[in-house]
Coordinates of C-alpha atoms in Angstrom, one line a residue:
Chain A
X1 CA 3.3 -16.5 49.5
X2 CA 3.4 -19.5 51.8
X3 CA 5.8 -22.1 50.6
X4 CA 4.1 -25.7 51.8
X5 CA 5.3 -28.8 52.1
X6 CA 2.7 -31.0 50.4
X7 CA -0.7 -30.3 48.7
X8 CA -3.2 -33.1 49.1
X9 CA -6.1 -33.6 46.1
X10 CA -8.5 -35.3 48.1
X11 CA -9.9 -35.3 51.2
X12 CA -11.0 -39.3 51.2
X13 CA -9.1 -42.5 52.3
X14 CA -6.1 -41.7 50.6
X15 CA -5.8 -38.0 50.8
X16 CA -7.0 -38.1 54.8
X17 CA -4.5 -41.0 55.6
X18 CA -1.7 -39.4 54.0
X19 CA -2.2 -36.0 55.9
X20 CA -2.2 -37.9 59.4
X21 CA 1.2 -39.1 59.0
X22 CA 2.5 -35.4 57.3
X23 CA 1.0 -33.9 60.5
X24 CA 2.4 -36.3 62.8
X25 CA 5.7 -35.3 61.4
X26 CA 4.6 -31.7 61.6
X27 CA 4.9 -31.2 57.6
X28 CA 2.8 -27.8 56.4
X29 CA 0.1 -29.6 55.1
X30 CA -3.2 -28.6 53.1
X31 CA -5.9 -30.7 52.1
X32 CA -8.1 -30.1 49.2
X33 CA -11.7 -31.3 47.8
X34 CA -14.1 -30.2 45.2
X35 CA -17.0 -31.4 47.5
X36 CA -18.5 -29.7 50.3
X37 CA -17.6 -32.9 53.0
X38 CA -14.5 -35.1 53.6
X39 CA -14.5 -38.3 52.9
X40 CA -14.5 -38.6 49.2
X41 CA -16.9 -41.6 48.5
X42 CA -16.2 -43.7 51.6
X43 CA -19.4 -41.2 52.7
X44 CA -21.4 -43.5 50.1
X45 CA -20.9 -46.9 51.8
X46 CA -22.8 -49.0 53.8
X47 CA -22.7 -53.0 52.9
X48 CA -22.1 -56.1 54.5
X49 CA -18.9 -57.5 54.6
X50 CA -18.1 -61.9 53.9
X51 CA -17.5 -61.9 57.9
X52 CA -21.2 -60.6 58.3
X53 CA -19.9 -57.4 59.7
X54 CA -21.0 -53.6 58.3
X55 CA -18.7 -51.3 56.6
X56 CA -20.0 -48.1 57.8
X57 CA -18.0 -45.4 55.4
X58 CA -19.9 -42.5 57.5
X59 CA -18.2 -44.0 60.7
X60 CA -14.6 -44.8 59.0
X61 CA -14.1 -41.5 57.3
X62 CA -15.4 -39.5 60.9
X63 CA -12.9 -41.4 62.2
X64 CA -10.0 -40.4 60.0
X65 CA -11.5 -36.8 60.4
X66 CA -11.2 -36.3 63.3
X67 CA -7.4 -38.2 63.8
X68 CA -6.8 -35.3 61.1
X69 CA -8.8 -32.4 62.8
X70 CA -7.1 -33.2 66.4
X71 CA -3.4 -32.9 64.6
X72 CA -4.8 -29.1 63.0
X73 CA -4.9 -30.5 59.6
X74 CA -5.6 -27.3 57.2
X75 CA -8.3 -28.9 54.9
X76 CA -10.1 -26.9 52.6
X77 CA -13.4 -28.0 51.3
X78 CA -15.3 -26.9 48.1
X79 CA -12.0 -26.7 46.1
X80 CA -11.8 -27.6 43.1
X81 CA -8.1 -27.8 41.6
X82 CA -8.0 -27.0 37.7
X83 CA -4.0 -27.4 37.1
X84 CA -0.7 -28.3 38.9
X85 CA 1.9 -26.3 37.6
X86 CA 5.4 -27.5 37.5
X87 CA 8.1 -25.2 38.3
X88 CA 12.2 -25.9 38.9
X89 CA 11.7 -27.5 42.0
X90 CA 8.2 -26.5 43.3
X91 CA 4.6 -26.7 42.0
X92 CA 1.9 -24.1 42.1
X93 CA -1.4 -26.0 42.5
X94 CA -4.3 -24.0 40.9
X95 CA -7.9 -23.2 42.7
X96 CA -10.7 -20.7 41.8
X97 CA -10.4 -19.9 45.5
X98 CA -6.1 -19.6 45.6
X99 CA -2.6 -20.8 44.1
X100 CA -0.8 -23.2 46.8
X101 CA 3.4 -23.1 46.5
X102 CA 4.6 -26.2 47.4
X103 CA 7.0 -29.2 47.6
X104 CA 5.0 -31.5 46.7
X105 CA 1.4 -33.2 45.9
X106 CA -0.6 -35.8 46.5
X107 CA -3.1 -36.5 44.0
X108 CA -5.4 -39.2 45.6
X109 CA -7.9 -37.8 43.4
X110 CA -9.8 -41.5 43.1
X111 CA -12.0 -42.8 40.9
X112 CA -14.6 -41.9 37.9
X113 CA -17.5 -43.5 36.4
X114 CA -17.3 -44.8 32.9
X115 CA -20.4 -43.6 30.9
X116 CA -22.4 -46.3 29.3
X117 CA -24.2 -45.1 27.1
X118 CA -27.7 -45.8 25.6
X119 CA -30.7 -44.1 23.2
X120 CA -32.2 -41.6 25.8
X121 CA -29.9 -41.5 28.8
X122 CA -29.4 -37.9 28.5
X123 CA -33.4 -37.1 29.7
X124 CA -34.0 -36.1 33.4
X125 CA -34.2 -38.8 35.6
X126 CA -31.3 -40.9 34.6
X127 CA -28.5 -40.9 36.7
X128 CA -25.1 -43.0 37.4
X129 CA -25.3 -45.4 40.0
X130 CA -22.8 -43.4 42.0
X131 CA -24.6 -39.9 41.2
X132 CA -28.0 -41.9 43.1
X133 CA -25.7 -43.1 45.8
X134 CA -24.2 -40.1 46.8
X135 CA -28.4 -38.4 46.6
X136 CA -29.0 -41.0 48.6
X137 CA -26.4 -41.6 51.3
X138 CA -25.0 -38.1 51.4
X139 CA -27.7 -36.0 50.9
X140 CA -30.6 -37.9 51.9
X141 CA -32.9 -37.4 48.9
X142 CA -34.8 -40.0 47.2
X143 CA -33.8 -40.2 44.0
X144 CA -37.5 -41.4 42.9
X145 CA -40.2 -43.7 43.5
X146 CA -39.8 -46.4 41.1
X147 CA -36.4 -47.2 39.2
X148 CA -34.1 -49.6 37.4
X149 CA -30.5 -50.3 37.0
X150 CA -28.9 -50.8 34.2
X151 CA -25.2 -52.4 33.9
X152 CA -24.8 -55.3 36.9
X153 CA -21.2 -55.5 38.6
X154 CA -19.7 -55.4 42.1
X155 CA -20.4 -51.6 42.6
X156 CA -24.3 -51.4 41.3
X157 CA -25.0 -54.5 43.0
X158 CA -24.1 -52.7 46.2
X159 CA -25.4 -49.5 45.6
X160 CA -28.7 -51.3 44.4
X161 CA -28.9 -52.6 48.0
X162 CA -28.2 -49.3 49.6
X163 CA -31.0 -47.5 48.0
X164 CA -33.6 -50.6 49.0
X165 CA -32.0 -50.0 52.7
X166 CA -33.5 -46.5 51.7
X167 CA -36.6 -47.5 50.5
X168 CA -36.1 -46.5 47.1
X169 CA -38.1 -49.3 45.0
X170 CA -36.5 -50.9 42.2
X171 CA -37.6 -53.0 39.5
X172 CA -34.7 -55.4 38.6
X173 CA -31.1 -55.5 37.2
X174 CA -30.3 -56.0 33.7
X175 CA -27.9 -55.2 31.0
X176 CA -27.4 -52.3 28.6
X177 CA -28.1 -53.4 25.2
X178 CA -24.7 -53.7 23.0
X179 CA -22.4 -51.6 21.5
X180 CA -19.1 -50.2 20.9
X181 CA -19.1 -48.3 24.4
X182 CA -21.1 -50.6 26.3
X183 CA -19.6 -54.0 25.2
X184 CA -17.9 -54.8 28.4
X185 CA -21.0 -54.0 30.3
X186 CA -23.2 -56.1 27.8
X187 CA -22.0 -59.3 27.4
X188 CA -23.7 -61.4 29.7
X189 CA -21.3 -64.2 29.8
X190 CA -18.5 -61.7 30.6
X191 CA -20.1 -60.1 33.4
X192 CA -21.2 -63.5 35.0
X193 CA -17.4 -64.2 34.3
X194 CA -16.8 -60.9 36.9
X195 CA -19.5 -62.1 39.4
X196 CA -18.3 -65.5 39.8
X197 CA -15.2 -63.8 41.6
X198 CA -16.7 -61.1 43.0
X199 CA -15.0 -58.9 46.0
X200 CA -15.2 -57.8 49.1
X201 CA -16.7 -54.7 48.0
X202 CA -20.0 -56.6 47.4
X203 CA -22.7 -57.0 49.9
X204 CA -22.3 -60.8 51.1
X205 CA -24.9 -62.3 49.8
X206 CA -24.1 -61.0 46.1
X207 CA -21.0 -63.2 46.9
X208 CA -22.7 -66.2 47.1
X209 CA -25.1 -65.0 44.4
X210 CA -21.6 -64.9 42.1
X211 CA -19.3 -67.5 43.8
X212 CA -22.5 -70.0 43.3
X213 CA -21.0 -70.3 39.6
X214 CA -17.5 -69.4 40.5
X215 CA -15.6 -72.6 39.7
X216 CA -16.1 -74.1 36.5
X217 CA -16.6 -71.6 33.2
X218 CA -18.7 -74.6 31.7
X219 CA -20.8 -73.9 34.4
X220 CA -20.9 -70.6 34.0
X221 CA -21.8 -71.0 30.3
X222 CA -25.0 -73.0 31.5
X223 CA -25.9 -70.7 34.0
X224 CA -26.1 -68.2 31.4
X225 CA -27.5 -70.3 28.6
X226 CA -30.3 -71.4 31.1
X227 CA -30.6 -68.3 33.0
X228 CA -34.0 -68.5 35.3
X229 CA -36.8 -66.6 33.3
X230 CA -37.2 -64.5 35.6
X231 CA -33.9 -63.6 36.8
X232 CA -32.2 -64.4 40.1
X233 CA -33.4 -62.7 43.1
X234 CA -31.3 -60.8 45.4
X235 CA -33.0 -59.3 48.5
X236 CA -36.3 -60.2 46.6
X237 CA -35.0 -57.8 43.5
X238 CA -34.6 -59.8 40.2
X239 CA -31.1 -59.5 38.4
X240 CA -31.6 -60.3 34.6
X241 CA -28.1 -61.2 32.6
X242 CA -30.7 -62.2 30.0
X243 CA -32.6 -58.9 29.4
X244 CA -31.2 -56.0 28.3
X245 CA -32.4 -52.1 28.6
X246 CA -32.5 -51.1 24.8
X247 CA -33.7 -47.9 25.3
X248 CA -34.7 -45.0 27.6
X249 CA -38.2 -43.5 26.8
X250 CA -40.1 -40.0 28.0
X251 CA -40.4 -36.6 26.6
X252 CA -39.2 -34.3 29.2
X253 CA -38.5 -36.7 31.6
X254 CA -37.9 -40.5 32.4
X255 CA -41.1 -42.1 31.8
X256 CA -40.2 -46.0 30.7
X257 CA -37.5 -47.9 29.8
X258 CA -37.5 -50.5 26.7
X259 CA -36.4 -54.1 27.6
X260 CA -35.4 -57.3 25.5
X261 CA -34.6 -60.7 25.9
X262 CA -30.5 -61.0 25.0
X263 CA -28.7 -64.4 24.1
X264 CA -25.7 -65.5 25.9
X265 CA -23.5 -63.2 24.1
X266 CA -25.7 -60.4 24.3
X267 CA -27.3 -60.4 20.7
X268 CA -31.3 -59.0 20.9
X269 CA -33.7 -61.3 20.3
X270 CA -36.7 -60.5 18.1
X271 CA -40.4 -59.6 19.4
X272 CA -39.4 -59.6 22.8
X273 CA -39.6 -55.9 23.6
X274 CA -41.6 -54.6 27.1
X275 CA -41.8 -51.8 28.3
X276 CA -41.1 -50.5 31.6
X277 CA -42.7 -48.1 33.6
X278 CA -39.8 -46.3 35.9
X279 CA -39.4 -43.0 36.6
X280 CA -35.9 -42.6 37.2
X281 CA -32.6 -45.1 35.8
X282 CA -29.2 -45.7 36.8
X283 CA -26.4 -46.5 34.3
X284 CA -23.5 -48.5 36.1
X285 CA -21.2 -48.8 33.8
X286 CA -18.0 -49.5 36.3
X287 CA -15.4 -47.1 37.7
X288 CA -11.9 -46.1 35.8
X289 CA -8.9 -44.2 37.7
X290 CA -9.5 -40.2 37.6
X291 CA -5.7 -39.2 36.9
X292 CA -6.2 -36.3 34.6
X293 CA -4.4 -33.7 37.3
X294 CA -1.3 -36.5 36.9
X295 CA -1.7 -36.1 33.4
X296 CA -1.8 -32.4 33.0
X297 CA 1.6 -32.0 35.3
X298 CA 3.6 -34.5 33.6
X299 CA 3.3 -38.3 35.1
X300 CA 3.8 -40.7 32.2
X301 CA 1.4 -42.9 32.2
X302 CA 0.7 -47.1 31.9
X303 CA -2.6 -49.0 30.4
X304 CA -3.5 -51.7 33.0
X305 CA -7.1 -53.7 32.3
X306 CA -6.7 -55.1 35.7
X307 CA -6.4 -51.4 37.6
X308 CA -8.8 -50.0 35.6
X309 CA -7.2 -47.9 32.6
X310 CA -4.8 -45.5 32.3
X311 CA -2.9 -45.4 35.9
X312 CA -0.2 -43.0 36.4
X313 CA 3.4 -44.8 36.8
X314 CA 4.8 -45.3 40.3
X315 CA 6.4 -47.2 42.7
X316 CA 5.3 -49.0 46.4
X317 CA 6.2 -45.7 47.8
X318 CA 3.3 -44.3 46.0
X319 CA 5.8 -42.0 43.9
X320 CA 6.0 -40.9 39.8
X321 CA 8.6 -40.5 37.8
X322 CA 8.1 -36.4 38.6
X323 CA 10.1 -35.8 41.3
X324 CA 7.5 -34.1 44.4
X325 CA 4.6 -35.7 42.7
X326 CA 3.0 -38.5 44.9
X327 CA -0.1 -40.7 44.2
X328 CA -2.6 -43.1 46.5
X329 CA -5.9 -44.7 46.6
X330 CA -7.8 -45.3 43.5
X331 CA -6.2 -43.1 41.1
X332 CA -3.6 -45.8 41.2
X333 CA -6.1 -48.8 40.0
X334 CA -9.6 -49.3 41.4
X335 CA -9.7 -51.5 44.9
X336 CA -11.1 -51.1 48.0
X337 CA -11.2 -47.9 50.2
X338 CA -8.8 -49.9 52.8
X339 CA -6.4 -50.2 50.3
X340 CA -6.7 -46.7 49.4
X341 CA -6.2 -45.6 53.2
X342 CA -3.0 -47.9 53.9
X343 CA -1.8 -46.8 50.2
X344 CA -2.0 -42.8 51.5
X345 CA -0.5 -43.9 54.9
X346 CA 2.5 -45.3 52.9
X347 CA 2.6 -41.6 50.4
X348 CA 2.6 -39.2 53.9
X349 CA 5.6 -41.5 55.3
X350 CA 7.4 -41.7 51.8
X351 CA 6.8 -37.3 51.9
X352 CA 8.1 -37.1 55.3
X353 CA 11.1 -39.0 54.6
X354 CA 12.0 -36.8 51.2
X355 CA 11.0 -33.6 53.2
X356 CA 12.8 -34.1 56.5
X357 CA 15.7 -35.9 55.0
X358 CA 15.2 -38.5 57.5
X359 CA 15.9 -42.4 57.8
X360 CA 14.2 -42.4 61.3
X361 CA 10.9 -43.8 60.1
X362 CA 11.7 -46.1 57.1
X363 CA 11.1 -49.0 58.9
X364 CA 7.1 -47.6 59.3
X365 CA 7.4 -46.8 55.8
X366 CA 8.3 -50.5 55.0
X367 CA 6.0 -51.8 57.5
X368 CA 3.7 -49.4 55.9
X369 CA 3.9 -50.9 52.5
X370 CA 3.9 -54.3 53.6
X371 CA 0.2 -53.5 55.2
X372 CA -1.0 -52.0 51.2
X373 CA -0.3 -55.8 50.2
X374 CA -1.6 -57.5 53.3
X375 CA -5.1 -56.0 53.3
X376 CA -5.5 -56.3 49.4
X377 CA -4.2 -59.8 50.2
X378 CA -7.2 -60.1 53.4
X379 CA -9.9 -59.3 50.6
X380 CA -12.0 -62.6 50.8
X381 CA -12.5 -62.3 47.0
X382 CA -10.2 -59.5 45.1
X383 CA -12.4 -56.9 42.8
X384 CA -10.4 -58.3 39.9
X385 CA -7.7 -62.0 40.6
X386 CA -5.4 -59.9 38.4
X387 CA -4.5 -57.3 40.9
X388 CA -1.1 -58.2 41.3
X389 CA -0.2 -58.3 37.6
X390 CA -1.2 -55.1 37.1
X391 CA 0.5 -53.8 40.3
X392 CA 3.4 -55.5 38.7
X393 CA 3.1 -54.4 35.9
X394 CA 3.4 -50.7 37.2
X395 CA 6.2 -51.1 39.3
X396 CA 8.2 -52.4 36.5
X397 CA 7.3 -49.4 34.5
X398 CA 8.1 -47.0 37.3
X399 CA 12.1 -48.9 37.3
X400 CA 12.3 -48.7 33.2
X401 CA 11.7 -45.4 33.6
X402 CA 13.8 -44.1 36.4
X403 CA 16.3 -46.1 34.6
X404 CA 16.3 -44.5 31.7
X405 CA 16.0 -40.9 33.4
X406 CA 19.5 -41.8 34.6
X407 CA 20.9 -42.7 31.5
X408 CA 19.9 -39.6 30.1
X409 CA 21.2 -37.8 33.1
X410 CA 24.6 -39.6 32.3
X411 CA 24.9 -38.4 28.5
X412 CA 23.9 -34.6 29.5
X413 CA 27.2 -35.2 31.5
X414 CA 29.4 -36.8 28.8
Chain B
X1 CA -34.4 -46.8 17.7
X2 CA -33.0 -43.2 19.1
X3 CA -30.1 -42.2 18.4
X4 CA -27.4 -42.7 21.1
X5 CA -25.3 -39.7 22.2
X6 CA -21.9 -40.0 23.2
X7 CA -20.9 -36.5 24.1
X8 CA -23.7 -35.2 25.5
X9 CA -22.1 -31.3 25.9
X10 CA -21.8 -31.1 22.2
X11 CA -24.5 -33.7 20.7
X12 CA -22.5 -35.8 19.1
X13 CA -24.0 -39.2 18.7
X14 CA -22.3 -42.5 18.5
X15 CA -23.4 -43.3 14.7
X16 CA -21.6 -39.9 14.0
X17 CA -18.5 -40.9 16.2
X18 CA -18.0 -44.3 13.9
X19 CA -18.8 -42.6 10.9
X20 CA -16.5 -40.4 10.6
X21 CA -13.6 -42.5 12.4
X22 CA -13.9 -44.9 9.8
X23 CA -14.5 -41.9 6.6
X24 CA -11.3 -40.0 7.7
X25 CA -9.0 -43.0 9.5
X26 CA -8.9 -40.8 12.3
X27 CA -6.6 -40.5 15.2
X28 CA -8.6 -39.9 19.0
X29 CA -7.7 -36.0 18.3
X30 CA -8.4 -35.7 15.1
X31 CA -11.8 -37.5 15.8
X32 CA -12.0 -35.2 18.9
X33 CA -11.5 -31.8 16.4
X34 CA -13.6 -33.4 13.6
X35 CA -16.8 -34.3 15.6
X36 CA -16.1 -31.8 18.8
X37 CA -16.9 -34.8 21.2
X38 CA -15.3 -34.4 24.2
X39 CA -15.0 -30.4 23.8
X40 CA -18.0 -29.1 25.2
X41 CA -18.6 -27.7 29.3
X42 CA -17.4 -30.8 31.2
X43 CA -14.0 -30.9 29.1
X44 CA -14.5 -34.9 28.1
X45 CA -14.8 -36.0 32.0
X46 CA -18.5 -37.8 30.3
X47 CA -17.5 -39.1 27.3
X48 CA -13.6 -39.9 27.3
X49 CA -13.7 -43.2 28.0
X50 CA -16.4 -43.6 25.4
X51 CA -14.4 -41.8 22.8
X52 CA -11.6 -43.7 23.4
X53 CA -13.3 -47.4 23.1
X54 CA -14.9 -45.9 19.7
X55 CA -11.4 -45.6 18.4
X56 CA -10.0 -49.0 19.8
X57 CA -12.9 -50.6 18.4
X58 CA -12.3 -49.4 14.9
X59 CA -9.0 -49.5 14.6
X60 CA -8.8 -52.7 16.3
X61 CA -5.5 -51.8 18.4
X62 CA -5.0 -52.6 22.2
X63 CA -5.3 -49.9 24.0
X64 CA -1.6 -47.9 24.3
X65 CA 0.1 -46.7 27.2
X66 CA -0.3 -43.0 26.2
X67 CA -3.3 -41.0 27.5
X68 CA -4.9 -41.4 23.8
X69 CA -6.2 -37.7 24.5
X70 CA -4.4 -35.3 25.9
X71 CA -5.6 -33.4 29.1
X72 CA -5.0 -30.1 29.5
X73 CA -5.6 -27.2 32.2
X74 CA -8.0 -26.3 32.9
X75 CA -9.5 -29.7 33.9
X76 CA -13.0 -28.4 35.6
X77 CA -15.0 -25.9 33.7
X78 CA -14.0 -22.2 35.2
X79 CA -14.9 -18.7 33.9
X80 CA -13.1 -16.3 32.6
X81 CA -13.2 -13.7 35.5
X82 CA -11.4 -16.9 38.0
X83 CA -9.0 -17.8 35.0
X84 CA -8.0 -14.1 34.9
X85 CA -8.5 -13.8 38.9
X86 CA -10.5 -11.1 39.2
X87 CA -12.6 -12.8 41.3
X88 CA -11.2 -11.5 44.2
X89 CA -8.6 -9.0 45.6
X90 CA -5.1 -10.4 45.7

């Protein structure tokens, strides 16, 4: 069997980036993804960025195709890997289609979405925000004719926009109704909290929608405590931080939603129940990193609010504690796709410099790094101000723990 | 009001999750093999994070740096004839 140099999971920001620079340096590459296009979910967005100008994912991710495609990057679509096996020195990454030998991997597997879960979201109809995006944007079909989204953050505000670019009509933005799950997602006083400092990811003028309240949390507690009645328009669609969706309602199929008036903190208040006709509803309940290939092969891992969740430890080179085993983009804490690309640019120079034993290009590999911070830096407003920390944070980890590998390394010797 | 389901695969419902995390003290696995959420089809990729807040919630404990359940291959749903590879000649 063919022995490879690296295995990519993932053929978006990351994953693509990362195979440029291993072809450049003529490294036996193979890319990987479960879905039938590259480009992971940059092929989802479309907004506005602060500086007015569009982020066109279509345009960005042809681009890194066909830099990848003109280099003969083997990428293999409609793969879906299952396990990464760890042998002495190699790994043997596990397909339906084929077993890959090889050096190493790069699991640039990106992000999930966390469920939020309320009475009736399991009829027909309802959907995750980033389920309707994808219908949408990738595959061109309307999700429905009338529809509501429930959960309000940086990512369903933009999606929400995307599908009225589409001409899918929607009815407002509001809250789920409280509980255990959806706590984070419910409090209306936290999510205006997230708003207020809202990033680039957004559509521009849900910045200013956010930043509006940005400064001062008194403010923010007013803005909540005397939110507008009927909610704050954006692009003529009414958000509501004071209305929560209590439940979903049909027999076989979406029919109506329930929704009630919420206090500041998200308690129900009585007799205020409507309901809703929609026939379809997406549940936004926020993305958390999808590292469960870094689990199953070994990468210890490191609970960061600020990325996200569980991240798997590393360092700026992008690599774990497992020697071969490489991560980038969102798997690593959720941010920006531009992060994600500059963060796979640096993993294929950090693989090309293990594999060909070579100090040649270290100064692009610094340079490299230095450009991860620089555009996370550039972001007008960061996704979450505690970005940093939580990079920190891992780093740290990532020297504890090579530390103590060494020490350990030391007694087998004594 | 319905009942809310958590793991949608196996049916479990969040009343059920709480209940029985708070009856048996349980840990996120033993709560995983008590209820079954998480082990249906999709392997958890639904209902994990759900599960997991259930458990911080009532045990009132930050969140750990240990995957609170474990993953294991295979991590998409796969039949028995690719498992085995006899899907294809060799």
């Amino acid at each position: 069997m063919q022995q490879l140099d690296v295995v990519i999971i993932g053929a978006g920001p990351a994953g693509l980036a990362a195979a440029i620079q291993c072809r450049e340096n003529d490294l036996d590459v193979v890319v990987l993804d479960e879905f039938p296009k590259v480009g992971g979910r940059l092929l989802g967005q479309l907004h506005q960025e602060p500086s007015g100008e569009w982020w066109n994912g279509i345009e960005e991710s042809k681009a890194l195709q066909t830099k990848a495609e003109s280099l003969n990057t083997d990428i293999r679509l409609g793969y879906s890997v299952y396990h990464i096996e760890k042998l002495e020195k190699q790994f043997v990454v596990h397909t339906k289609q084929q077993k890959f030998v090889t050096n190493n991997v790069l699991i640039a597997t990106g992000a999930a979405e966390s469920p939020a879960p309320i009475p009736g979201w399991t009829l027909p109809g309802v959907m995750s925000i980033g389920a309707a995006q994808v219908m949408t944007n990738v595959h061109r079909v309307k999700v429905g004719e009338k529809g509501i989204v429930v959960g309000v953050n940086v990512l369903s505000a933009a999606i929400a926009r995307e599908l009225q670019l589409a001409g899918v009509d929607l009815h407002s933005m509001a809250l789920p109704t409280r509980n255990v799950v959806s706590e984070d997602q419910a409090n209306p006083r936290l999510v205006m909290e997230r708003l207020s400092r809202i990033a680039h990811l957004a559509p521009s003028k849900f910045i200013q929608f956010g930043s509006r309240f940005a400064k001062w949390k008194w403010v923010q507690d007013l803005v909540v405590q005397y939110y507008p009645k009927n909610g704050i328009k954006m692009w003529g669609m009414p958000i509501y931080l004071n209305k929560a969706i209590k439940q979903i309602n049909g027999t076989d199929k979406v029919e109506s939603v329930t929704m009630v008036d919420v206090t500041m903190h998200g308690d129900i208040i009585g007799n205020s129940e409507e309901e809703i006709p929609v026939d379809f509803v997406c549940i936004a309940g926020g993305l958390y990193p999808l590292a469960e290939l870094a689990g199953v092969v070994g990468c210890p891992f490191i609970y960061s609010e600020e990325l996200g969740g569980h991240v798997p430890v590393h360092n700026e080179k992008m690599e774990t504690p497992v020697a071969g085993i490489y991560v980038a983009g969102n798997i690593t804490g959720i941010e920006s796709s531009k992060v994600a690309r500059e963060q796979g640019k640096v993993a294929g120079l950090a693989i090309v410099i293990k594999e060909k034993n070579t100090s040649e290009i270290t100064g692009k590999l610094q340079t490299a790094i230095s450009e991860v911070k620089a555009t996370r830096d550039a972001a007008s407003i960061q996704f979450h101000p505690h970005i940093p920390e939580g990079r920190a944070k891992v780093s740290a980890a990532y020297d504890d723990l090579v530390k103590a590998q060494e020490v350990e390394k030391e007694l087998e010797y004594v | 009001m319905k009942d809310t389901i958590v793991c949608r695969c196996e049916e479990v419902t969040l009343q059920e999750l709480e209940e029985t995390a708070r009856k048996y003290n349980s840990s996120a696995r033993e709560l995983k093999l008590l209820t079954r959420a998480g082990m249906g089809f999709c392997g958890g990729r639904t209902c994990r994070q759900a599960v997991d807040k259930v458990l911080t919630d009532i045990t009132g404990e930050d969140p750990t740096n240990e995957l609170p359940l474990k993953v294991a291959p295979p991590v998409r749903p796969l039949s028995l004839t690719d498992l085995g590879g006899l899907a294809k000649d060799e």
